[in-house]
PDB file of C-alpha atoms in Angstrom:
ATOM      1  CA  MET A 128      89.547  15.490  11.784  1.00  0.00           C
ATOM      2  CA  ARG A 129      89.896  11.786  12.455  1.00  0.00           C
ATOM      3  CA  LYS A 130      86.286  11.450  13.566  1.00  0.00           C
ATOM      4  CA  PRO A 131      84.208  13.719  11.332  1.00  0.00           C
ATOM      5  CA  TRP A 132      80.913  11.925  11.969  1.00  0.00           C
ATOM      6  CA  TRP A 133      80.032  14.275  14.816  1.00  0.00           C
ATOM      7  CA  LEU A 134      80.804  17.191  12.487  1.00  0.00           C
ATOM      8  CA  LEU A 135      78.403  15.804   9.883  1.00  0.00           C
ATOM      9  CA  VAL A 136      75.637  15.416  12.472  1.00  0.00           C
ATOM     10  CA  VAL A 137      76.117  19.008  13.651  1.00  0.00           C
ATOM     11  CA  ALA A 138      76.227  20.227  10.049  1.00  0.00           C
ATOM     12  CA  ILE A 139      72.978  18.486   9.116  1.00  0.00           C
ATOM     13  CA  GLY A 140      71.252  19.766  12.242  1.00  0.00           C
ATOM     14  CA  PHE A 141      72.287  23.370  11.702  1.00  0.00           C
ATOM     15  CA  GLY A 142      71.650  23.077   7.967  1.00  0.00           C
ATOM     16  CA  LEU A 143      68.029  22.194   8.702  1.00  0.00           C
ATOM     17  CA  VAL A 144      67.722  25.041  11.200  1.00  0.00           C
ATOM     18  CA  LEU A 145      69.189  27.542   8.752  1.00  0.00           C
ATOM     19  CA  THR A 146      67.055  26.576   5.771  1.00  0.00           C
ATOM     20  CA  TYR A 147      63.720  25.786   7.461  1.00  0.00           C
ATOM     21  CA  PRO A 148      62.385  29.400   7.572  1.00  0.00           C
ATOM     22  CA  TYR A 149      63.041  29.720   3.836  1.00  0.00           C
ATOM     23  CA  LEU A 150      61.584  26.454   2.568  1.00  0.00           C
ATOM     24  CA  GLY A 151      58.275  28.152   1.763  1.00  0.00           C
ATOM     25  CA  LEU A 152      60.053  30.978  -0.093  1.00  0.00           C
ATOM     26  CA  ASN A 153      57.961  33.457   1.857  1.00  0.00           C
ATOM     27  CA  PRO A 154      59.747  36.797   2.410  1.00  0.00           C
ATOM     28  CA  GLY A 155      57.516  37.420   5.410  1.00  0.00           C
ATOM     29  CA  GLY A 156      59.102  34.504   7.235  1.00  0.00           C
ATOM     30  CA  SER A 157      62.668  35.671   6.658  1.00  0.00           C
ATOM     31  CA  ARG A 158      64.832  36.074   9.743  1.00  0.00           C
ATOM     32  CA  ILE A 159      66.612  38.925   7.992  1.00  0.00           C
ATOM     33  CA  GLU A 160      64.534  41.797   6.677  1.00  0.00           C
ATOM     34  CA  MET A 161      64.888  42.276   2.927  1.00  0.00           C
ATOM     35  CA  ARG A 162      63.285  45.199   1.138  1.00  0.00           C
ATOM     36  CA  ASP A 163      62.441  43.521  -2.170  1.00  0.00           C
ATOM     37  CA  ASN A 164      62.156  40.149  -3.862  1.00  0.00           C
ATOM     38  CA  LEU A 165      65.560  40.393  -5.538  1.00  0.00           C
ATOM     39  CA  ARG A 166      67.355  40.834  -2.220  1.00  0.00           C
ATOM     40  CA  TYR A 167      65.313  38.039  -0.688  1.00  0.00           C
ATOM     41  CA  ALA A 168      66.238  35.740  -3.601  1.00  0.00           C
ATOM     42  CA  VAL A 169      69.944  36.490  -3.109  1.00  0.00           C
ATOM     43  CA  LEU A 170      69.601  35.802   0.621  1.00  0.00           C
ATOM     44  CA  VAL A 171      67.853  32.473  -0.033  1.00  0.00           C
ATOM     45  CA  ALA A 172      70.528  31.514  -2.562  1.00  0.00           C
ATOM     46  CA  HIS A 173      73.229  32.321  -0.005  1.00  0.00           C
ATOM     47  CA  ILE A 174      71.569  30.301   2.764  1.00  0.00           C
ATOM     48  CA  PHE A 175      70.760  27.184   0.723  1.00  0.00           C
ATOM     49  CA  THR A 176      74.151  26.988  -0.956  1.00  0.00           C
ATOM     50  CA  ALA A 177      75.833  27.568   2.422  1.00  0.00           C
ATOM     51  CA  ALA A 178      73.835  24.604   3.751  1.00  0.00           C
ATOM     52  CA  VAL A 179      75.094  22.508   0.830  1.00  0.00           C
ATOM     53  CA  ALA A 180      78.698  23.378   1.701  1.00  0.00           C
ATOM     54  CA  LEU A 181      78.059  22.833   5.413  1.00  0.00           C
ATOM     55  CA  VAL A 182      76.772  19.284   4.862  1.00  0.00           C
ATOM     56  CA  LEU A 183      79.131  18.184   2.081  1.00  0.00           C
ATOM     57  CA  GLY A 184      82.249  19.430   3.846  1.00  0.00           C
ATOM     58  CA  PRO A 185      82.552  16.751   6.553  1.00  0.00           C
ATOM     59  CA  LEU A 186      82.194  14.003   3.953  1.00  0.00           C
ATOM     60  CA  GLN A 187      85.473  15.131   2.435  1.00  0.00           C
ATOM     61  CA  PHE A 188      87.344  14.300   5.621  1.00  0.00           C
ATOM     62  CA  MET A 189      85.954  10.793   6.018  1.00  0.00           C
ATOM     63  CA  PRO A 190      88.540   8.074   5.259  1.00  0.00           C
ATOM     64  CA  ALA A 191      85.930   5.889   3.527  1.00  0.00           C
ATOM     65  CA  VAL A 192      85.104   8.702   1.117  1.00  0.00           C
ATOM     66  CA  ARG A 193      88.705   9.783   0.591  1.00  0.00           C
ATOM     67  CA  ALA A 194      89.630   6.201  -0.284  1.00  0.00           C
ATOM     68  CA  ARG A 195      87.193   6.321  -3.213  1.00  0.00           C
ATOM     69  CA  ARG A 196      88.941   8.916  -5.328  1.00  0.00           C
ATOM     70  CA  ARG A 197      86.190   9.463  -7.886  1.00  0.00           C
ATOM     71  CA  LEU A 198      83.564   9.980  -5.184  1.00  0.00           C
ATOM     72  CA  HIS A 199      85.910  12.221  -3.208  1.00  0.00           C
ATOM     73  CA  ARG A 200      86.627  14.309  -6.309  1.00  0.00           C
ATOM     74  CA  THR A 201      82.944  14.602  -7.231  1.00  0.00           C
ATOM     75  CA  LEU A 202      81.909  15.623  -3.729  1.00  0.00           C
ATOM     76  CA  GLY A 203      84.780  18.084  -3.533  1.00  0.00           C
ATOM     77  CA  ARG A 204      83.808  19.797  -6.754  1.00  0.00           C
ATOM     78  CA  SER A 205      80.162  19.880  -5.684  1.00  0.00           C
ATOM     79  CA  TYR A 206      81.208  21.373  -2.353  1.00  0.00           C
ATOM     80  CA  LEU A 207      83.150  24.151  -4.068  1.00  0.00           C
ATOM     81  CA  LEU A 208      80.965  24.830  -7.109  1.00  0.00           C
ATOM     82  CA  ALA A 209      77.465  24.271  -5.663  1.00  0.00           C
ATOM     83  CA  GLY A 210      78.236  25.405  -2.134  1.00  0.00           C
ATOM     84  CA  VAL A 211      81.205  27.658  -1.465  1.00  0.00           C
ATOM     85  CA  LEU A 212      81.344  29.635  -4.726  1.00  0.00           C
ATOM     86  CA  PRO A 213      77.690  30.750  -5.005  1.00  0.00           C
ATOM     87  CA  SER A 214      77.260  31.203  -1.261  1.00  0.00           C
ATOM     88  CA  ALA A 215      80.387  33.349  -0.914  1.00  0.00           C
ATOM     89  CA  VAL A 216      79.450  35.506  -3.901  1.00  0.00           C
ATOM     90  CA  ALA A 217      75.890  35.990  -2.574  1.00  0.00           C
ATOM     91  CA  ALA A 218      77.201  36.748   0.930  1.00  0.00           C
ATOM     92  CA  ILE A 219      78.833  39.963  -0.263  1.00  0.00           C
ATOM     93  CA  PRO A 220      75.647  41.845  -1.272  1.00  0.00           C
ATOM     94  CA  VAL A 221      73.795  40.358   1.717  1.00  0.00           C
ATOM     95  CA  ALA A 222      76.471  41.829   3.998  1.00  0.00           C
ATOM     96  CA  VAL A 223      76.328  45.202   2.228  1.00  0.00           C
ATOM     97  CA  TRP A 224      72.535  45.318   2.527  1.00  0.00           C
ATOM     98  CA  SER A 225      72.722  44.651   6.275  1.00  0.00           C
ATOM     99  CA  GLY A 226      73.667  48.284   6.890  1.00  0.00           C
ATOM    100  CA  ARG A 227      75.910  47.255   9.804  1.00  0.00           C
ATOM    101  CA  LEU A 228      79.555  48.185   9.416  1.00  0.00           C
ATOM    102  CA  LEU A 229      80.898  45.285  11.498  1.00  0.00           C
ATOM    103  CA  THR A 230      78.766  42.787   9.547  1.00  0.00           C
ATOM    104  CA  GLN A 231      79.910  44.286   6.264  1.00  0.00           C
ATOM    105  CA  ILE A 232      83.596  44.114   7.196  1.00  0.00           C
ATOM    106  CA  GLY A 233      83.387  40.719   8.914  1.00  0.00           C
ATOM    107  CA  LEU A 234      81.267  38.837   6.381  1.00  0.00           C
ATOM    108  CA  ILE A 235      82.855  40.313   3.265  1.00  0.00           C
ATOM    109  CA  THR A 236      86.304  39.435   4.615  1.00  0.00           C
ATOM    110  CA  ALA A 237      85.107  35.920   5.426  1.00  0.00           C
ATOM    111  CA  ALA A 238      83.540  35.556   1.957  1.00  0.00           C
ATOM    112  CA  VAL A 239      86.754  36.608   0.218  1.00  0.00           C
ATOM    113  CA  LEU A 240      88.830  34.222   2.370  1.00  0.00           C
ATOM    114  CA  TRP A 241      86.275  31.500   1.637  1.00  0.00           C
ATOM    115  CA  LEU A 242      86.842  31.936  -2.098  1.00  0.00           C
ATOM    116  CA  VAL A 243      90.627  32.241  -1.799  1.00  0.00           C
ATOM    117  CA  THR A 244      91.083  29.145   0.381  1.00  0.00           C
ATOM    118  CA  GLY A 245      88.774  27.185  -1.922  1.00  0.00           C
ATOM    119  CA  ALA A 246      90.812  28.199  -4.961  1.00  0.00           C
ATOM    120  CA  LEU A 247      94.072  27.298  -3.202  1.00  0.00           C
ATOM    121  CA  ALA A 248      92.655  23.919  -2.165  1.00  0.00           C
ATOM    122  CA  TYR A 249      91.615  23.205  -5.749  1.00  0.00           C
ATOM    123  CA  ARG A 250      94.998  24.299  -7.119  1.00  0.00           C
ATOM    124  CA  ALA A 251      96.838  22.089  -4.627  1.00  0.00           C
ATOM    125  CA  ALA A 252      94.719  19.105  -5.675  1.00  0.00           C
ATOM    126  CA  ARG A 253      95.450  19.776  -9.343  1.00  0.00           C
ATOM    127  CA  ARG A 254      99.149  19.794  -8.501  1.00  0.00           C
ATOM    128  CA  ARG A 255      98.688  16.560  -6.562  1.00  0.00           C
ATOM    129  CA  ASP A 256      99.999  18.239  -3.430  1.00  0.00           C
ATOM    130  CA  PHE A 257      97.516  16.425  -1.235  1.00  0.00           C
ATOM    131  CA  ALA A 258      98.971  17.593   2.085  1.00  0.00           C
ATOM    132  CA  ALA A 259      98.505  21.218   1.066  1.00  0.00           C
ATOM    133  CA  HIS A 260      95.092  20.389  -0.404  1.00  0.00           C
ATOM    134  CA  ARG A 261      93.934  18.900   2.889  1.00  0.00           C
ATOM    135  CA  ALA A 262      95.253  21.875   4.862  1.00  0.00           C
ATOM    136  CA  TRP A 263      93.513  24.408   2.610  1.00  0.00           C
ATOM    137  CA  MET A 264      90.294  22.405   2.697  1.00  0.00           C
ATOM    138  CA  MET A 265      90.396  22.425   6.496  1.00  0.00           C
ATOM    139  CA  ARG A 266      90.799  26.198   6.465  1.00  0.00           C
ATOM    140  CA  ASN A 267      88.020  26.501   3.912  1.00  0.00           C
ATOM    141  CA  TYR A 268      85.613  24.374   5.902  1.00  0.00           C
ATOM    142  CA  ALA A 269      86.500  26.367   9.016  1.00  0.00           C
ATOM    143  CA  LEU A 270      85.069  29.382   7.174  1.00  0.00           C
ATOM    144  CA  THR A 271      82.033  27.328   6.142  1.00  0.00           C
ATOM    145  CA  PHE A 272      81.495  26.409   9.788  1.00  0.00           C
ATOM    146  CA  LEU A 273      80.953  30.098  10.558  1.00  0.00           C
ATOM    147  CA  ALA A 274      77.268  29.334   9.963  1.00  0.00           C
ATOM    148  CA  VAL A 275      77.396  27.271  13.145  1.00  0.00           C
ATOM    149  CA  THR A 276      79.932  29.125  15.266  1.00  0.00           C
ATOM    150  CA  SER A 277      78.343  32.551  14.856  1.00  0.00           C
ATOM    151  CA  ARG A 278      75.049  31.199  16.174  1.00  0.00           C
ATOM    152  CA  VAL A 279      76.736  29.511  19.118  1.00  0.00           C
ATOM    153  CA  LEU A 280      78.707  32.596  20.124  1.00  0.00           C
ATOM    154  CA  VAL A 281      75.679  34.899  20.458  1.00  0.00           C
ATOM    155  CA  PRO A 282      74.124  32.895  23.360  1.00  0.00           C
ATOM    156  CA  VAL A 283      77.594  32.658  24.908  1.00  0.00           C
ATOM    157  CA  PHE A 284      77.898  36.442  24.774  1.00  0.00           C
ATOM    158  CA  LEU A 285      74.444  36.741  26.334  1.00  0.00           C
ATOM    159  CA  LEU A 286      75.363  34.438  29.214  1.00  0.00           C
ATOM    160  CA  ALA A 287      78.588  36.370  29.721  1.00  0.00           C
ATOM    161  CA  GLN A 288      76.463  39.402  30.609  1.00  0.00           C
ATOM    162  CA  ALA A 289      74.995  37.631  33.652  1.00  0.00           C
ATOM    163  CA  PRO A 290      77.728  38.642  36.148  1.00  0.00           C
ATOM    164  CA  PHE A 291      77.420  42.262  35.014  1.00  0.00           C
ATOM    165  CA  GLY A 292      73.747  42.961  35.630  1.00  0.00           C
ATOM    166  CA  GLY A 293      71.865  40.092  34.022  1.00  0.00           C
ATOM    167  CA  VAL A 294      71.036  38.826  30.564  1.00  0.00           C
ATOM    168  CA  ASP A 295      69.435  41.358  28.222  1.00  0.00           C
ATOM    169  CA  PRO A 296      67.727  39.693  25.224  1.00  0.00           C
ATOM    170  CA  ALA A 297      67.343  43.131  23.638  1.00  0.00           C
ATOM    171  CA  SER A 298      71.102  43.159  23.050  1.00  0.00           C
ATOM    172  CA  VAL A 299      70.943  40.204  20.629  1.00  0.00           C
ATOM    173  CA  PRO A 300      70.818  42.368  17.447  1.00  0.00           C
ATOM    174  CA  SER A 301      74.028  44.128  18.504  1.00  0.00           C
ATOM    175  CA  LEU A 302      75.732  40.822  19.360  1.00  0.00           C
ATOM    176  CA  ILE A 303      75.008  39.122  16.019  1.00  0.00           C
ATOM    177  CA  PRO A 304      77.615  41.143  14.033  1.00  0.00           C
ATOM    178  CA  LEU A 305      80.172  40.394  16.748  1.00  0.00           C
ATOM    179  CA  GLY A 306      79.418  36.668  16.505  1.00  0.00           C
ATOM    180  CA  GLN A 307      79.615  36.798  12.712  1.00  0.00           C
ATOM    181  CA  THR A 308      83.070  38.367  12.838  1.00  0.00           C
ATOM    182  CA  LEU A 309      84.630  36.502  15.748  1.00  0.00           C
ATOM    183  CA  GLY A 310      83.136  33.209  14.541  1.00  0.00           C
ATOM    184  CA  TRP A 311      85.340  32.781  11.488  1.00  0.00           C
ATOM    185  CA  ILE A 312      88.404  34.034  13.373  1.00  0.00           C
ATOM    186  CA  VAL A 313      87.884  31.402  16.077  1.00  0.00           C
ATOM    187  CA  ASP A 314      87.242  28.724  13.443  1.00  0.00           C
ATOM    188  CA  LEU A 315      90.432  29.541  11.536  1.00  0.00           C
ATOM    189  CA  ILE A 316      92.491  29.452  14.737  1.00  0.00           C
ATOM    190  CA  VAL A 317      91.098  26.008  15.586  1.00  0.00           C
ATOM    191  CA  ALA A 318      91.754  24.795  12.026  1.00  0.00           C
ATOM    192  CA  GLU A 319      95.332  26.053  12.140  1.00  0.00           C
ATOM    193  CA  VAL A 320      95.958  24.267  15.434  1.00  0.00           C
ATOM    194  CA  LEU A 321      94.645  21.011  13.925  1.00  0.00           C
ATOM    195  CA  ILE A 322      96.715  21.458  10.774  1.00  0.00           C
ATOM    196  CA  ARG A 323      99.929  22.033  12.741  1.00  0.00           C
ATOM    197  CA  ARG A 324      99.144  19.084  14.996  1.00  0.00           C
ATOM    198  CA  ASN A 325      98.697  16.815  11.970  1.00  0.00           C
ATOM    199  CA  ARG A 326     102.066  17.932  10.623  1.00  0.00           C
ATOM    200  CA  ARG A 327     103.934  16.657  13.674  1.00  0.00           C
ATOM    201  CA  PRO A 328     105.959  13.472  13.117  1.00  0.00           C
ATOM    202  CA  VAL A 329     104.042  10.385  14.226  1.00  0.00           C
ATOM    203  CA  SER A 330     107.225   8.626  15.327  1.00  0.00           C
ATOM    204  CA  ARG A 331     110.751   9.504  16.349  1.00  0.00           C
ATOM    205  CA  SER A 332     113.922   7.799  15.279  1.00  0.00           C
ATOM    206  CA  VAL A 333     115.848   6.000  17.991  1.00  0.00           C
ATOM    207  CA  ALA A 334     119.556   6.736  18.219  1.00  0.00           C
TER     208      ALA A 334
END
């Protein structure tokens, strides 16, 4: 992530898109149907804290921020405590309430991995193992980026139907759980490729 500015721009854009329908705190404008105010409140908490994590994450990879240790530490703790932790915890009941088995399995698994990778990143930082910290943070933010990837994959799946009889917008509800599950898998694969690439030696000794 040598040039995370584009990631920050994407994160801000999608953060605004995700939170806009919920700014008025009107259950009638929710994109996901919730039966009561308690469930709607949990959904709103999940979305807004996910947006916090989505936007704060790229800042952690910026050299200018990383060079200022106190700022980097403060943003990192805010990312984990005000973003990842509450959003992941709220994601579990939201997934259960969806009533869709694939969503329940996919999002609960992603939420648990989100918490685990965040804890491992924090532990590595406490041990001053900054290489491991960076790797775990990349994996963690890959899970955060599910908010973006899942929404990109659904239109891709729609377009992929074109050669097989045309695009059917009515299939969107059935494609959303697939995007939610494949999204974090794709993100983690990309993160792992970047992590392994960064581990390669930058120079070779000459015999």
